[in-house]
Amino acid sequence: GLVEVPFFSQIFYKTPVPTRQIEMEEKDIDQIGKDVTEKLIKSFGALDMETKEWRSALDEPEPPPKPSQISRIPWLPKDPDEDFKKVEFILTEKELTALIQQEMEGVKDSPIEKDVQFVITSQEIEVFGKILRPVKGAITVGLKPQVKEGKIEMRLTKLRLGGLPAPVFVGNFLIDEFLTDKIRELNEELTEEAQITEVLLEDGRMIIRGKMRKNKF
């Protein structure tokens, strides 16, 4: 079997830690989830779970057009985006962490502890958690969001188990187990009445931009 040599173990092994700690109390998770839903409605629109009616982001009155926008010279080609309204949705790393932890509350026999957290940098989304099986230890997953055919996809950028690179299948397992359905739900909510055009990462937040047809409602 493996023999642990304390002196060398301390030199060669360092307990993995996330890039930064996401501070959050359990009582805040539900409220953050409600706040995110409200932001989503204001940005893209969403299904109101109480009335079962679609609440449009276009319900808010638009400012009156500038004089230069009132008329268009007939023979000029029409701007393809003229019939669309640009929309933007910002999700912070604390909100993303709360949403996933909330989702994991109902998962039985989860192979990963529910205190998983997401750190957003300008380069990637870092997922840090502790897995219980098929092996036990801290795991760090790097994800890069990209837009394909108007929907968000996640590309794996790094994967470490403990302090060492981990097999790709472990990362794919975690993505399929916990993120695929959540991303699919997000795509369905955002693209129900809108088209996603861009996803940007900044330190601490992810910016999702898209467009909605003005005469949809």
XYZ file of C-alpha atoms in Angstrom:
217
model
C 0.000 0.000 0.000
C 0.882 3.677 -0.004
C 3.209 4.881 2.737
C 2.869 8.460 3.923
C 6.126 10.119 4.904
C 5.088 13.221 6.908
C 8.114 15.389 6.093
C 8.028 14.777 2.331
C 4.223 14.874 2.236
C 4.263 18.402 3.657
C 6.810 19.466 1.063
C 5.173 17.959 -2.018
C 1.491 18.206 -1.079
C -0.346 21.414 -0.380
C -4.040 21.352 0.474
C -5.888 22.880 -2.513
C -7.860 26.054 -1.876
C -10.065 28.129 -4.200
C -8.709 31.326 -5.725
C -10.858 33.181 -3.194
C -13.452 32.189 -0.633
C -17.107 32.955 -1.377
C -18.570 34.023 1.955
C -22.223 33.107 2.299
C -24.613 32.081 5.055
C -27.096 29.299 4.442
C -30.032 31.589 5.270
C -29.022 33.895 2.401
C -29.216 31.236 -0.317
C -33.006 31.305 -0.850
C -33.117 35.111 -0.936
C -30.287 35.252 -3.460
C -32.213 32.790 -5.642
C -35.277 35.076 -5.576
C -33.162 38.132 -6.353
C -31.586 36.391 -9.357
C -35.022 35.402 -10.682
C -36.166 39.017 -10.427
C -33.059 40.217 -12.259
C -33.645 37.618 -14.950
C -37.205 38.846 -15.445
C -36.064 42.464 -15.737
C -33.343 41.523 -18.226
C -34.725 38.767 -20.457
C -38.194 38.048 -19.116
C -39.175 34.817 -17.390
C -42.076 32.584 -16.455
C -43.898 33.862 -13.361
C -44.339 30.708 -11.287
C -47.347 32.166 -9.404
C -49.431 33.338 -12.353
C -47.921 30.884 -14.873
C -47.704 33.807 -17.284
C -44.676 35.039 -19.157
C -43.383 38.300 -17.708
C -41.686 40.193 -20.481
C -38.560 42.279 -20.164
C -40.232 44.496 -22.758
C -43.024 45.535 -20.395
C -40.913 48.463 -19.251
C -41.592 51.512 -21.453
C -38.716 52.488 -23.683
C -37.459 56.082 -23.750
C -38.774 58.164 -26.672
C -36.637 57.886 -29.808
C -34.069 60.513 -30.568
C -34.909 62.814 -33.490
C -32.434 60.999 -35.710
C -34.243 57.711 -35.018
C -37.773 58.876 -35.847
C -37.418 58.655 -39.597
C -35.235 56.598 -41.863
C -34.256 57.425 -45.406
C -36.278 54.910 -47.486
C -33.523 53.826 -49.839
C -31.014 53.031 -47.091
C -30.777 49.334 -46.120
C -32.602 48.468 -42.923
C -30.492 47.827 -39.833
C -30.951 44.083 -39.067
C -31.039 44.909 -35.337
C -33.661 47.642 -35.724
C -36.486 45.324 -34.638
C -34.568 44.032 -31.621
C -33.939 45.337 -28.144
C -30.529 44.633 -26.612
C -30.682 43.025 -23.178
C -28.096 42.235 -20.536
C -28.046 39.955 -17.495
C -25.267 40.044 -14.883
C -24.661 37.062 -12.605
C -22.162 37.436 -9.757
C -20.015 34.601 -8.449
C -21.907 34.714 -5.149
C -25.236 34.363 -6.972
C -23.920 31.515 -9.121
C -22.601 29.731 -6.019
C -25.935 30.169 -4.222
C -27.934 28.845 -7.198
C -25.853 25.677 -7.489
C -25.832 25.068 -3.729
C -29.605 25.529 -3.707
C -29.899 23.027 -6.550
C -27.771 20.510 -4.667
C -29.974 20.671 -1.560
C -32.392 18.236 -3.172
C -29.760 15.834 -4.524
C -29.586 12.542 -2.633
C -26.333 10.599 -2.358
C -24.437 13.354 -4.117
C -20.830 12.448 -5.009
C -19.811 16.031 -4.220
C -20.352 18.055 -1.046
C -22.947 20.797 -1.370
C -20.619 23.631 -0.306
C -19.190 23.795 -3.831
C -18.318 27.335 -4.881
C -17.741 29.258 -8.082
C -15.090 31.923 -8.526
C -15.335 34.044 -11.668
C -12.184 35.601 -13.100
C -11.630 37.382 -16.387
C -10.284 34.117 -17.836
C -12.578 31.367 -16.555
C -15.118 30.155 -14.031
C -13.327 28.178 -11.347
C -15.408 25.485 -9.651
C -14.017 24.288 -6.330
C -15.493 21.468 -4.267
C -14.881 18.236 -2.414
C -15.815 14.982 -4.094
C -16.703 11.864 -2.137
C -16.530 9.296 -4.931
C -15.236 7.601 -7.052
C -12.239 9.073 -5.212
C -12.187 11.444 -2.253
C -10.509 14.826 -2.279
C -10.663 18.454 -3.330
C -11.325 19.116 -6.993
C -10.815 22.248 -9.066
C -12.525 22.605 -12.442
C -11.982 25.469 -14.874
C -14.787 26.357 -17.286
C -14.952 28.857 -20.131
C -18.439 29.870 -21.310
C -18.967 30.388 -25.030
C -21.949 31.107 -27.254
C -22.886 28.648 -29.981
C -26.024 29.055 -32.090
C -27.484 31.504 -29.581
C -26.939 29.263 -26.556
C -24.364 29.015 -23.779
C -21.910 26.132 -23.740
C -19.136 25.395 -21.242
C -15.649 24.340 -22.310
C -13.379 22.537 -19.829
C -10.131 24.494 -19.363
C -8.525 22.769 -16.381
C -9.110 19.893 -14.003
C -7.176 19.100 -10.857
C -7.819 16.502 -8.171
C -5.961 17.526 -5.056
C -2.792 19.143 -6.330
C -2.497 16.954 -9.422
C -4.112 16.935 -12.875
C -7.168 14.672 -12.909
C -8.497 12.418 -15.691
C -10.813 14.220 -18.106
C -13.631 11.727 -17.462
C -13.855 12.988 -13.850
C -14.477 16.531 -15.063
C -16.973 15.378 -17.676
C -18.788 13.384 -14.995
C -19.098 16.436 -12.743
C -20.223 18.669 -15.594
C -22.837 16.164 -16.747
C -23.994 15.474 -13.185
C -24.419 19.033 -11.938
C -23.956 21.631 -14.655
C -25.468 20.263 -17.867
C -29.073 20.395 -16.639
C -28.549 23.823 -15.047
C -27.055 25.215 -18.252
C -29.901 23.672 -20.254
C -32.448 25.311 -17.931
C -30.654 28.644 -18.233
C -30.596 28.361 -22.018
C -34.309 27.531 -22.089
C -35.154 30.479 -19.844
C -32.971 32.961 -21.677
C -33.695 31.807 -25.219
C -37.460 31.383 -24.778
C -37.950 34.882 -26.150
C -34.377 36.045 -26.736
C -31.158 35.150 -28.495
C -27.883 35.136 -26.576
C -25.146 36.959 -28.473
C -22.245 37.260 -26.034
C -20.932 36.046 -22.673
C -18.195 38.052 -20.962
C -16.247 37.230 -17.818
C -14.995 39.872 -15.404
C -13.557 39.442 -11.930
C -16.479 38.405 -9.756
C -19.204 38.351 -12.396
C -20.452 36.965 -15.707
C -22.233 39.212 -18.204
C -24.745 37.623 -20.587
C -25.897 39.782 -23.492
C -28.599 39.106 -26.024
C -31.403 40.596 -28.071
C -35.196 40.312 -28.065
C -37.623 41.055 -30.862
C -39.504 44.257 -30.015
C -42.812 43.255 -31.584
C -42.877 39.843 -29.904
C -45.400 41.024 -27.320
